[in-house]
XYZ file of C-alpha atoms in Angstrom:
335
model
C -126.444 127.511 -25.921
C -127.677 124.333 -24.583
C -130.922 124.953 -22.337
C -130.264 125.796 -18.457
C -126.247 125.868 -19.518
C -123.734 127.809 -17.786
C -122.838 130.660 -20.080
C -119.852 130.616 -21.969
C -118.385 132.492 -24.567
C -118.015 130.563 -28.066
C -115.585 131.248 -30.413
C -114.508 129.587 -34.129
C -112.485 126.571 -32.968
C -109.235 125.348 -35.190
C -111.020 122.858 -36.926
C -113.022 124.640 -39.100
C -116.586 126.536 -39.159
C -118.352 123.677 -37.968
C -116.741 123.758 -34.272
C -116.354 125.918 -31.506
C -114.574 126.189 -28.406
C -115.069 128.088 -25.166
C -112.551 128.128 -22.737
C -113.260 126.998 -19.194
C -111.434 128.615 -16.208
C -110.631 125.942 -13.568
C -108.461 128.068 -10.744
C -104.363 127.284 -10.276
C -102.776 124.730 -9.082
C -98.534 124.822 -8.532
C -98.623 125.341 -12.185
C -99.968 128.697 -12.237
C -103.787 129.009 -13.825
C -105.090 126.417 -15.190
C -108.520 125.863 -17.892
C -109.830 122.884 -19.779
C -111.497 123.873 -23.191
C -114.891 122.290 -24.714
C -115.263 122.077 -28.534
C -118.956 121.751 -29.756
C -119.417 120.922 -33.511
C -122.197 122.783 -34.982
C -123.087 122.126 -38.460
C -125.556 123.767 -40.445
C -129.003 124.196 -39.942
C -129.584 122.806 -42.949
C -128.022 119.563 -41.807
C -130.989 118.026 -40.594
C -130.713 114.064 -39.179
C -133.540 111.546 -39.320
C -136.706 111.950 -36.648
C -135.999 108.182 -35.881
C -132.006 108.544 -35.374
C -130.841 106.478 -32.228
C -129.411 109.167 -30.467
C -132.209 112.097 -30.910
C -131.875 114.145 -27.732
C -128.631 113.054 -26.575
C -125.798 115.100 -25.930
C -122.665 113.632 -25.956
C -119.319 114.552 -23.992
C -115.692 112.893 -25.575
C -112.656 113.196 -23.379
C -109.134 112.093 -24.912
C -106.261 110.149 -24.226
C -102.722 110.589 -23.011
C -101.053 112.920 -25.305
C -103.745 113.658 -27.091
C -106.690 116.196 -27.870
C -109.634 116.383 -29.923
C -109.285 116.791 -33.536
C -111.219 113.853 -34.932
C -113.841 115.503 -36.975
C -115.411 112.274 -38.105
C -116.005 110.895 -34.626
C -118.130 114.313 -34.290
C -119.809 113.747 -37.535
C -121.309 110.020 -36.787
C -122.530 111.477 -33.572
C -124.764 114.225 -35.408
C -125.622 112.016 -37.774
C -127.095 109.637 -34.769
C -129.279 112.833 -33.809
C -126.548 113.671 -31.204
C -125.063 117.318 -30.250
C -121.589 116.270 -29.679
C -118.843 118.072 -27.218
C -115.495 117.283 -26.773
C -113.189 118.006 -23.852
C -109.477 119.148 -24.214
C -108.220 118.752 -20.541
C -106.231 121.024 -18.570
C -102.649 120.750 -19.616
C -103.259 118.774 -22.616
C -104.302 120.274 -26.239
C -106.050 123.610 -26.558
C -105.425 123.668 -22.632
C -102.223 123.631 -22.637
C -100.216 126.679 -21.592
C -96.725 127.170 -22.021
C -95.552 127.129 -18.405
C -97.274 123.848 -17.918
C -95.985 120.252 -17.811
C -97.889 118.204 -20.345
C -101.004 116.163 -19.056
C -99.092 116.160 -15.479
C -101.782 115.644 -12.862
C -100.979 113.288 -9.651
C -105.110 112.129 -9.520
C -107.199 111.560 -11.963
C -110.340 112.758 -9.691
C -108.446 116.099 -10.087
C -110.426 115.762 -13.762
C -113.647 116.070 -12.086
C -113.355 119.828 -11.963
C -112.521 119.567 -15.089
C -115.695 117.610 -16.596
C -118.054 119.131 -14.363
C -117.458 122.603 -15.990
C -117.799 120.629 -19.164
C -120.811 119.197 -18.218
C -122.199 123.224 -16.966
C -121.605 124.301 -20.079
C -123.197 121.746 -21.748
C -126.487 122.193 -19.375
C -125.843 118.913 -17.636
C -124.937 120.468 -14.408
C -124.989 118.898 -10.586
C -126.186 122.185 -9.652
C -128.004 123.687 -12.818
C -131.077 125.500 -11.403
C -133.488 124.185 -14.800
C -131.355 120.864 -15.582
C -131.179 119.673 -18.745
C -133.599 117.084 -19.727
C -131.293 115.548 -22.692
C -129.553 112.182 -22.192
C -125.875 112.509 -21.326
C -123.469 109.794 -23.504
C -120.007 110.042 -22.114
C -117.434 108.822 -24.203
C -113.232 108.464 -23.439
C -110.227 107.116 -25.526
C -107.253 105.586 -23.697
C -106.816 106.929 -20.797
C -109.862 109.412 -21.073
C -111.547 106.235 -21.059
C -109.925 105.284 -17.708
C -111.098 108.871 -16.371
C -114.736 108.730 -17.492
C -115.026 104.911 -16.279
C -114.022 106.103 -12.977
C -115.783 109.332 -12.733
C -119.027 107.645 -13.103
C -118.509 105.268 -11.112
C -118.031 107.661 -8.338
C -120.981 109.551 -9.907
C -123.843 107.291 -10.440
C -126.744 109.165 -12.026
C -125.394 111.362 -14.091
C -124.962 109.576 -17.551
C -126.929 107.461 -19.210
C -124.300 105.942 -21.291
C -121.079 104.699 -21.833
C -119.043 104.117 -24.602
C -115.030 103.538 -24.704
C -113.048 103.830 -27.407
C -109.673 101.260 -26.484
C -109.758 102.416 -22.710
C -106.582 102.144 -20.983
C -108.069 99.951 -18.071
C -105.016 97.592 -17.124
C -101.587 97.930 -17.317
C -99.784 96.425 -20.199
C -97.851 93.994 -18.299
C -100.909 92.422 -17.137
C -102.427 92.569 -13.133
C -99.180 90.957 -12.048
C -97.062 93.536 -13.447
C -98.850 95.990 -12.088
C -98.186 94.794 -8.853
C -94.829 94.188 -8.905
C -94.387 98.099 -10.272
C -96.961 100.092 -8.649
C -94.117 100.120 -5.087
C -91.795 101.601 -7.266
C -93.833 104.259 -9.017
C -95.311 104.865 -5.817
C -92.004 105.486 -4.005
C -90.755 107.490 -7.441
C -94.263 109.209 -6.881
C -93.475 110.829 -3.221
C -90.116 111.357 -3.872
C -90.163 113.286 -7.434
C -93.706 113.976 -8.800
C -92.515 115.835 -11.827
C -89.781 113.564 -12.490
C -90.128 111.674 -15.487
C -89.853 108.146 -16.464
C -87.971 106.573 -19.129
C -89.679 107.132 -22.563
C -90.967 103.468 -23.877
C -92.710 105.109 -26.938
C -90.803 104.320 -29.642
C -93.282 106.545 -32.522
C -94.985 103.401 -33.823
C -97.950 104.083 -33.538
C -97.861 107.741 -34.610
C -96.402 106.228 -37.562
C -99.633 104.287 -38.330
C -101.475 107.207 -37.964
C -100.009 110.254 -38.877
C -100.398 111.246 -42.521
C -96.894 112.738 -42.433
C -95.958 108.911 -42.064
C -98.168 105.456 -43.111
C -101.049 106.616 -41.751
C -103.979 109.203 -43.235
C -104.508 111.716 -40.392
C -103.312 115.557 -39.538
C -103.100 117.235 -36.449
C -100.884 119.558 -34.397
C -97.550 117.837 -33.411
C -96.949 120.459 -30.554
C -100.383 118.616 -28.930
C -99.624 115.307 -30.070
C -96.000 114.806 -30.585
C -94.585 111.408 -32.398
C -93.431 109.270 -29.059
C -95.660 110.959 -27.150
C -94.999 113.448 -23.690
C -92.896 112.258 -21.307
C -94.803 110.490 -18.602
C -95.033 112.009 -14.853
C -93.746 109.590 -11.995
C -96.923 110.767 -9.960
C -99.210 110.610 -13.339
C -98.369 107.031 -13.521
C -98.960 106.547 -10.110
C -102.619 108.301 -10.791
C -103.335 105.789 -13.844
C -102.334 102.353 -11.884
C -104.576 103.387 -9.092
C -107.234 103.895 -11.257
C -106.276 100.258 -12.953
C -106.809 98.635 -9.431
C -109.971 100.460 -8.760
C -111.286 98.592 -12.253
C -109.806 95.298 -11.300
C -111.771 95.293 -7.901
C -114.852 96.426 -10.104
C -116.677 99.830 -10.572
C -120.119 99.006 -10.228
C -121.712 101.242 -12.851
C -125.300 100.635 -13.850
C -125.666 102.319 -17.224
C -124.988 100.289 -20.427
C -121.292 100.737 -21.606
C -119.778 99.775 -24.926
C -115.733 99.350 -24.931
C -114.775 98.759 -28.636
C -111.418 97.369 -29.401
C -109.320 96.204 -31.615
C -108.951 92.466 -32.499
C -105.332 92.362 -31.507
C -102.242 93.782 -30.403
C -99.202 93.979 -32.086
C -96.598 95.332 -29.461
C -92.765 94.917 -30.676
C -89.704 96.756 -30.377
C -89.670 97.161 -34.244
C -91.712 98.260 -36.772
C -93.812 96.091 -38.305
C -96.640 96.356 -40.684
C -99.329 94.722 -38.390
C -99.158 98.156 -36.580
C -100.959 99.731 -38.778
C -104.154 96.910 -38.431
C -104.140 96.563 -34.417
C -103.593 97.945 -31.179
C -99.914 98.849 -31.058
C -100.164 100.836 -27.728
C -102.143 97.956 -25.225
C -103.065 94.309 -24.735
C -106.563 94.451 -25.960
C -107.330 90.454 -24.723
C -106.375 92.569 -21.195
C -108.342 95.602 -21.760
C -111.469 93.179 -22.571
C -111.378 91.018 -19.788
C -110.935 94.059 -17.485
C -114.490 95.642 -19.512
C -116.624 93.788 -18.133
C -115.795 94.463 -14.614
C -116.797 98.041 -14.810
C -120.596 97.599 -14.220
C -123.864 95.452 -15.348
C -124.333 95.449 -18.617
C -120.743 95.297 -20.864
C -120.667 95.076 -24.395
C -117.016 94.826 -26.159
C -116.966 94.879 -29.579
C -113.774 93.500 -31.126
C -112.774 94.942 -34.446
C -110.810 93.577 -37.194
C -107.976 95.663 -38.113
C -108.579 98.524 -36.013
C -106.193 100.985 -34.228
C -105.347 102.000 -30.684
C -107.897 104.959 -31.533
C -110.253 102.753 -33.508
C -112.107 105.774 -34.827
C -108.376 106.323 -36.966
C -108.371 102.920 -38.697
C -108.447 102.735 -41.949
C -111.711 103.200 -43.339
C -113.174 99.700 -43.314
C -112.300 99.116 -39.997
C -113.402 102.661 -38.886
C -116.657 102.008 -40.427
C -117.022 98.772 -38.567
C -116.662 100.391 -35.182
C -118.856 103.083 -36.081
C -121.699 100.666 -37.484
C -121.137 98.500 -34.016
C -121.851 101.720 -31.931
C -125.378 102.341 -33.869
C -126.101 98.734 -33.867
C -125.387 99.500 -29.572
C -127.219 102.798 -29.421
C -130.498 101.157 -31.467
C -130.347 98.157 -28.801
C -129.003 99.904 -25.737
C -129.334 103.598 -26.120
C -131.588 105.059 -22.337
């Protein structure tokens, strides 16, 4: 247990005897009860890391994207060999979270997620209120739309992170600033009238294609949790995530050092095609950059060649890329 954490009780996680998850009780909401669960890897003693490894005394929290959880093992892995203690959050509805009753990643704000990572955070010893607060840096890191969620939470929560780093972060709409203006009455009105309802599924499997091994890509994972074209998106959710993309275009403010790493292009087609499986297939990343560096003070976006959506799922010279760009930002940047 990390020091002055909020106990929890630990238990063998689904991805093997190096992780655990304890589930987090977060109250009900229309739903019925609803939790988030936090996965900790913890490797071996005997898996020691360098004394000089960038990230010594950091503990570091990942939150996932839409339709998503956490399940990538090497993402964990890099982080402990930086000297890190990594976390990772499974939301509530999404992932280990998610309870039958429940509809999918439905929530109509994404501040409703700050119950959510603040019982994370607890746990972790990293706690608004912890009586003996931890005295480890705090590295928040969010894919997609977890990226979103974590840009905006500490930018409504300055002081509590040191770091941040963003993994493709869903920070503007893919039809640009313009689009989003000329939808965001619609999904509003949609978003009063029928919350729940759902809008008209644009995921055509694509990119689950160039990721999944059970298609051209190399990784496994729980379909139920992370189906092929994705859940069905929420009317009010969608409302949630272009609020949160006009709260980044007026600028967030944050003062910690962020990292967004992207892809070096998008390939986004109503067809297959074979460039999906070396770029962004899911969002405009020449959008998602420009829209970086409007989140705080000190923006570094690295662009990487032949990366995914999830660039931590690329192939492996790509993936290696990314990772060797976030040590190269933790040695020059790292609090």
């Amino acid at each position: 247990m990390a020091h002055g954490s909020r106990a929890v009780a630990w238990q063998d996680d689904i991805l093997g005897s190096d992780y655990q998850a304890a589930t987090l009780p977060l109250g009900s909401d229309g739903e019925g009860e609803v939790v988030a669960t936090l996965v900790r890897h913890r490797p071996p003693l005997t898996d020691l890391v360098s004394p000089v490894a960038p990230a010594r005394g950091t503990d570091v929290l990942y939150l996932h994207g839409w339709s998503d959880y956490f399940f990538q093992t090497g993402l964990a892995e890099h982080w402990h060999g930086l000297g890190a203690r990594f976390y990772a959050l499974d939301l509530r509805k999404y992932g280990r979270s998610l309870r039958e009753h429940q509809t999918p990643g439905f929530v109509a704000d994404l501040a409703t997620y700050d119950a959510d990572i603040e019982a994370a955070l607890a746990a972790m010893g990293h706690g608004e209120n912890a009586e003996r607060p931890s005295r480890r840096r705090l590295v928040l890191m969010g894919h997609s739309t977890g990226g979103l969620t974590l840009s905006l939470w500490a930018s409504r929560h300055p002081g509590r992170a040191h770091a941040l780093v963003l993994n493709s972060p869903w920070l503007e709409f893919q039809a640009g600033g313009v689009g989003r203006a000329f939808i965001t009455p619609l999904v509003q009105l949609g978003a009063r009238v029928q919350p729940l309802g759902t809008l008209p599924q644009v995921d055509l499997g694509f990119y689950s294609r160039s990721v999944s091994a059970e298609f051209d890509g190399e990784w496994s994972y729980e379909p139920r949790w992370r189906p092929p074209r994705g859940f069905p998106p929420p009317r009010a959710w969608l409302n949630a995530v272009l609020e949160g993309h006009a709260a980044v275009a007026a600028g967030l403010g944050i003062e910690v050092p962020i990292l967004t790493l992207l892809s070096a292009r998008s390939t986004i087609l109503p067809r297959w095609s074979e460039q999906m499986r070396h770029s962004d297939s899911v969002l405009v990343v020449n959008d998602i950059a420009r829209a970086a560096v409007r989140l705080g003070t000190t923006v570094t976006v690295a662009r990487i060649e032949g990366a995914l959506h999830d660039v931590v799922l690329s192939a492996e010279a790509p993936r290696e890329a990314a990772y060797a760009a976030l040590t190269r930002w933790l040695r020059a940047y790292a609090p």
